[in-house]
Short mmCIF file of C-alpha atoms and ligand atoms in Angstrom, two decimals:
data_model
loop_
_atom_site.label_atom_id
_atom_site.label_comp_id
_atom_site.label_asym_id
_atom_site.label_seq_id
_atom_site.Cartn_x
_atom_site.Cartn_y
_atom_site.Cartn_z
CA MET A 1 12.81 16.35 -7.93
CA MET A 2 9.87 15.45 -9.06
CA ASN A 3 9.49 11.86 -7.84
CA GLU A 4 7.52 8.82 -10.05
CA ARG A 5 3.66 9.32 -9.35
CA GLU A 6 4.38 13.55 -10.31
CA LEU A 7 6.28 12.13 -13.40
CA LEU A 8 3.80 10.03 -14.39
CA GLU A 9 0.72 12.43 -13.77
CA TRP A 10 2.91 15.24 -15.00
CA TYR A 11 2.85 13.81 -18.78
CA LEU A 12 -0.22 12.26 -18.21
CA THR A 13 -1.81 15.45 -17.75
CA ALA A 14 0.76 17.25 -21.23
CA GLY A 15 -1.35 14.30 -23.25
CA VAL A 16 1.70 11.81 -23.97
CA GLU A 17 0.06 8.59 -23.39
CA PHE A 18 3.22 6.46 -24.53
CA PHE A 19 7.17 6.67 -24.24
CA CYS A 20 10.02 5.56 -27.26
CA GLY A 21 13.60 5.63 -25.61
CA ASP A 22 13.62 8.94 -23.96
CA VAL A 23 11.03 10.61 -25.96
CA PRO A 24 8.04 11.02 -24.82
CA GLY A 25 4.80 10.53 -27.35
CA CYS A 26 7.31 9.25 -30.09
CA LEU A 27 5.33 6.81 -31.98
CA LYS A 28 7.54 2.91 -31.97
CA SER A 29 6.27 2.40 -35.25
CA VAL A 30 7.67 5.14 -37.36
CA ALA A 31 10.48 5.85 -35.77
CA PRO A 32 13.75 5.32 -37.98
CA ALA A 33 14.92 1.88 -37.06
CA ALA A 34 18.45 2.46 -35.19
CA GLU A 35 21.40 1.21 -36.68
CA THR A 36 23.18 -1.21 -33.56
CA PRO A 37 25.51 1.69 -32.17
CA SER A 38 28.86 1.40 -31.70
CA ALA A 39 30.00 0.75 -27.72
CA GLY A 40 31.24 4.12 -27.98
CA GLU A 41 27.80 5.60 -29.67
CA ALA A 42 25.99 4.04 -27.30
CA ALA A 43 27.67 5.64 -24.05
CA LYS A 44 27.08 8.80 -25.15
CA GLN A 45 23.39 7.80 -25.98
CA PRO A 46 20.59 9.25 -23.40
CA ARG A 47 19.60 6.64 -21.68
CA PRO A 48 15.78 5.78 -21.65
CA ALA A 49 13.64 8.18 -19.30
CA MET A 50 10.96 4.91 -18.51
CA THR A 51 11.73 1.67 -18.09
CA ASP A 52 8.70 -0.45 -19.41
CA LEU A 53 7.24 -1.29 -15.89
CA ALA A 54 6.78 2.61 -16.32
CA GLN A 55 5.78 2.89 -19.56
CA MET A 56 2.74 0.27 -18.25
CA SER A 57 2.13 2.29 -15.09
CA MET A 58 1.54 4.63 -17.10
CA ARG A 59 -1.43 3.24 -19.18
CA ALA A 60 -3.22 1.91 -16.03
CA CYS A 61 -2.76 5.47 -14.89
CA LYS A 62 -4.45 6.34 -18.10
CA ASN A 63 -7.15 3.82 -18.00
CA ALA A 64 -8.19 4.06 -14.49
CA ARG A 65 -8.44 7.50 -15.09
CA ASP A 66 -11.22 6.68 -18.49
CA ILE A 67 -12.71 4.13 -16.76
CA SER A 68 -13.27 6.55 -13.43
CA ALA A 69 -14.27 9.66 -15.41
CA SER A 70 -16.62 7.72 -17.41
CA ALA A 71 -18.64 6.13 -13.78
CA ALA A 72 -22.22 7.88 -13.34
CA THR A 73 -22.86 6.50 -9.51
CA LEU A 74 -21.08 5.06 -6.65
CA SER A 75 -21.45 1.46 -8.07
CA GLU A 76 -20.67 1.83 -11.69
CA LEU A 77 -17.34 3.26 -10.05
CA ARG A 78 -17.70 0.20 -7.47
CA GLN A 79 -17.86 -2.44 -10.29
CA ALA A 80 -14.79 -0.71 -12.65
CA VAL A 81 -12.42 -0.91 -9.80
CA GLU A 82 -14.06 -4.61 -9.25
CA SER A 83 -13.17 -5.27 -12.73
CA PHE A 84 -10.00 -2.38 -13.27
CA GLU A 85 -6.06 -5.15 -13.94
CA GLY A 86 -3.99 -2.32 -13.65
CA CYS A 87 -2.36 -3.26 -10.58
CA ALA A 88 -0.90 -5.57 -9.16
CA LEU A 89 -1.71 -5.57 -5.85
CA LYS A 90 -5.55 -6.53 -6.75
CA MET A 91 -3.09 -10.30 -7.95
CA THR A 92 -2.18 -10.40 -4.18
CA ALA A 93 -4.91 -9.24 -2.89
CA GLY A 94 -8.14 -11.52 -1.11
CA LYS A 95 -10.47 -9.04 -2.05
CA THR A 96 -10.90 -5.62 -3.21
CA VAL A 97 -11.92 -2.77 -0.74
CA PHE A 98 -14.11 0.23 -1.95
CA GLY A 99 -15.64 2.26 -0.19
CA GLY A 100 -18.06 2.03 1.79
CA GLY A 101 -20.66 4.62 4.40
CA ASN A 102 -23.19 6.87 3.52
CA PRO A 103 -23.24 8.53 -0.01
CA ASN A 104 -24.57 11.49 0.57
CA ALA A 105 -22.37 12.00 4.13
CA LYS A 106 -20.75 15.68 4.29
CA ILE A 107 -17.73 13.82 5.47
CA VAL A 108 -15.75 11.77 3.60
CA ILE A 109 -13.04 9.81 5.53
CA VAL A 110 -10.03 8.88 3.23
CA GLY A 111 -7.30 5.67 4.70
CA GLU A 112 -4.37 4.14 3.35
CA ALA A 113 -5.35 0.78 2.04
CA PRO A 114 -7.51 -1.91 3.42
CA GLY A 115 -5.36 -4.33 5.89
CA ALA A 116 -5.69 -7.78 6.81
CA ASP A 117 -9.02 -8.11 7.57
CA GLU A 118 -10.38 -5.69 5.76
CA ASP A 119 -8.74 -7.82 3.12
CA ARG A 120 -10.64 -10.89 3.83
CA ILE A 121 -13.68 -9.20 4.38
CA GLY A 122 -13.76 -6.54 1.66
CA GLU A 123 -15.09 -3.82 3.76
CA PRO A 124 -12.83 -1.12 4.93
CA PHE A 125 -11.72 -0.09 8.81
CA VAL A 126 -13.13 -3.19 9.98
CA GLY A 127 -10.26 -4.41 11.34
CA ARG A 128 -8.02 -2.82 15.27
CA SER A 129 -7.70 0.54 13.74
CA GLY A 130 -12.09 0.69 12.66
CA HIS A 131 -12.64 -0.20 15.97
CA LEU A 132 -10.94 2.66 17.46
CA LEU A 133 -12.09 5.15 14.25
CA ASP A 134 -16.25 3.88 15.84
CA LYS A 135 -15.13 5.09 19.10
CA MET A 136 -13.20 8.78 17.57
CA LEU A 137 -16.75 9.04 15.74
CA ALA A 138 -18.91 7.82 19.03
CA ALA A 139 -17.41 10.27 21.05
CA VAL A 140 -18.24 13.48 18.42
CA GLY A 141 -21.39 12.57 17.49
CA LEU A 142 -21.20 10.20 14.45
CA ASN A 143 -20.95 6.43 12.67
CA ARG A 144 -20.66 4.84 9.97
CA ASP A 145 -24.58 5.70 9.05
CA LYS A 146 -23.60 9.38 9.30
CA VAL A 147 -20.31 8.89 7.26
CA TYR A 148 -18.59 7.45 4.18
CA ILE A 149 -14.77 5.86 5.04
CA THR A 150 -12.93 5.06 2.05
CA ASN A 151 -8.86 4.12 1.04
CA VAL A 152 -6.51 5.63 -1.26
CA LEU A 153 -5.88 2.28 -2.72
CA PRO A 154 -8.85 -0.37 -2.56
CA TRP A 155 -6.28 -3.43 -2.53
CA ARG A 156 -4.31 -4.33 0.69
CA PRO A 157 -0.53 -3.81 -0.27
CA PRO A 158 1.35 -7.09 0.70
CA GLY A 159 2.57 -7.22 4.70
CA ASN A 160 0.75 -3.93 4.85
CA ARG A 161 3.91 -2.64 3.78
CA THR A 162 3.38 1.63 2.42
CA PRO A 163 2.09 1.85 -0.94
CA THR A 164 4.44 3.11 -3.60
CA ASP A 165 4.23 6.14 -5.56
CA ALA A 166 2.94 3.59 -9.16
CA GLU A 167 0.49 2.50 -7.05
CA VAL A 168 -0.41 5.09 -5.80
CA ALA A 169 -0.88 6.88 -9.25
CA VAL A 170 -3.07 4.29 -11.05
CA CYS A 171 -5.58 4.17 -7.56
CA LEU A 172 -6.08 7.31 -6.83
CA PRO A 173 -8.47 8.36 -9.82
CA PHE A 174 -10.92 5.96 -7.94
CA LEU A 175 -10.18 7.81 -4.97
CA ARG A 176 -10.79 11.03 -6.60
CA ARG A 177 -13.68 10.10 -8.59
CA GLN A 178 -15.97 8.64 -5.04
CA ILE A 179 -15.12 12.05 -3.77
CA GLU A 180 -16.84 13.81 -6.93
CA LEU A 181 -19.47 11.65 -6.90
CA ILE A 182 -20.10 12.14 -2.93
CA GLU A 183 -19.31 16.04 -2.41
CA PRO A 184 -18.40 16.29 0.47
CA ARG A 185 -18.27 19.24 2.82
CA ILE A 186 -15.03 17.68 4.80
CA ILE A 187 -12.49 14.87 4.19
CA LEU A 188 -11.02 13.75 6.97
CA ILE A 189 -7.67 11.69 6.04
CA LEU A 190 -5.75 9.31 8.52
CA GLY A 191 -2.27 8.66 8.35
CA GLY A 192 0.50 10.85 6.30
CA SER A 193 0.39 8.64 2.98
CA ALA A 194 -3.22 8.95 2.43
CA ALA A 195 -2.33 12.88 2.87
CA ASN A 196 0.27 13.10 1.09
CA SER A 197 -1.08 10.88 -1.70
CA LEU A 198 -4.41 12.82 -2.05
CA LEU A 199 -2.83 16.26 -0.90
CA ASP A 200 -0.23 16.40 -3.31
CA ASN A 201 2.69 16.87 -0.59
CA GLU A 202 5.40 15.29 1.16
CA GLU A 203 4.90 16.71 4.56
CA SER A 204 5.21 14.94 7.61
CA ILE A 205 2.04 13.79 8.59
CA SER A 206 2.65 16.22 12.45
CA ARG A 207 2.60 19.39 10.32
CA LEU A 208 -0.04 18.90 7.96
CA ARG A 209 -2.57 16.98 11.56
CA GLY A 210 -4.89 19.88 13.12
CA LYS A 211 -4.59 22.33 10.01
CA TRP A 212 -7.91 22.77 7.85
CA LEU A 213 -6.54 22.91 3.95
CA GLU A 214 -8.28 22.99 0.78
CA TYR A 215 -9.54 20.13 -1.15
CA LYS A 216 -10.36 21.19 -4.78
CA PHE A 217 -12.43 17.91 -6.39
CA ALA A 218 -14.21 21.05 -9.92
CA ASP A 219 -13.65 23.63 -11.20
CA ASP A 220 -16.28 25.31 -8.52
CA LYS A 221 -16.62 22.51 -5.82
CA LYS A 222 -14.16 22.04 -2.58
CA ALA A 223 -13.74 21.12 0.41
CA ASP A 224 -12.90 21.55 3.52
CA ALA A 225 -9.84 18.64 4.67
CA LEU A 226 -8.44 17.87 7.95
CA ALA A 227 -5.79 15.72 8.55
CA SER A 228 -5.11 13.42 11.16
CA PHE A 229 -2.85 10.38 12.60
CA HIS A 230 -3.64 7.30 11.03
CA PRO A 231 -5.84 4.78 14.66
CA ALA A 232 -3.42 2.53 13.97
CA TYR A 233 -0.42 5.00 14.33
CA LEU A 234 -3.14 5.80 17.77
CA LEU A 235 -2.51 2.04 18.70
CA ARG A 236 1.05 2.33 18.78
CA ASN A 237 1.52 5.58 20.38
CA PRO A 238 -1.33 6.32 22.92
CA ALA A 239 0.42 9.03 24.13
CA GLN A 240 -0.95 10.94 20.81
CA LYS A 241 -4.29 10.67 20.89
CA GLY A 242 -4.94 13.93 22.70
CA LYS A 243 -3.07 14.93 19.22
CA ALA A 244 -6.05 13.24 17.30
CA TRP A 245 -8.85 13.96 20.04
CA ALA A 246 -8.19 18.12 19.13
CA ASP A 247 -8.46 16.67 15.82
CA PHE A 248 -11.67 15.17 15.89
CA LEU A 249 -13.31 18.02 17.95
CA ARG A 250 -11.97 20.07 14.89
CA LEU A 251 -13.98 18.46 12.58
CA ALA A 252 -17.53 18.13 14.91
CA LYS A 253 -16.92 22.27 15.29
CA LYS A 254 -16.64 22.55 11.68
CA LEU A 255 -19.75 19.98 11.03
CA GLN A 256 -21.36 22.33 13.23
CA ASN A 257 -20.90 25.29 11.58
CA ASN A 258 -21.76 23.67 7.64
N1 LIG B 301 -6.13 0.75 7.47
C1 LIG B 301 -6.67 1.66 6.85
O1 LIG B 301 -5.54 2.94 5.76
N2 LIG B 301 -7.47 1.71 5.78
C2 LIG B 301 -8.49 0.11 5.87
O2 LIG B 301 -9.54 -0.04 5.91
C3 LIG B 301 -8.36 -0.39 7.13
C4 LIG B 301 -6.28 0.08 7.86
#
């Protein structure tokens, strides 16, 4: 069974841009005017497949894809994201948090979404999770000048709730385009939500972490992707830090060979 994000993506890939009732791509303006059905007839009619909200999400996804594809540089993409109005999270967020760090880095680090500190300051991973991430990077000889850090979502979900499939679907083109423009060799994904969004699967982070996977960002370009625990999770569950440390050692080893 497809989730909402997969359904939206599937329709977009198939070239569908709007819905009329349950018929993808049927123009409302050319559809014959329907007579008001009787209660019995109405019960037999198929339920509309998509709500108005889903249609809006789909238009927003297409818009996000189009403006991402036409951004030729990270700074053009940043401007496009900052002026994008297709994600309701922007209304409750304080600042747009685009990626930061070295745009020529071999490593891109991907988190889930800005938290309260990031939302206030406008930079990714600057709160408690960010401080732990900095320490873990330093332990393997890395720092923010050597990596590019970003998130699946550029806006903070209210109360740090997990983003919905529709929010992820709308914002994913921005992340994908950042990766295309940077062309990293390695992608480190922090946390299950970010890993599921970017790798398009539903595996738990416990099963995903620690394994080298492939992330393809163009027909002939791919990066090695490694998922690990989110620093916020490690702050709540310090006993898991050993596993995260093993992941960072894997990362350092891969970097040496790249
Ligand atoms: N958590 C994230 O996933 N990203 C941030 O930028 C901060 C906290």
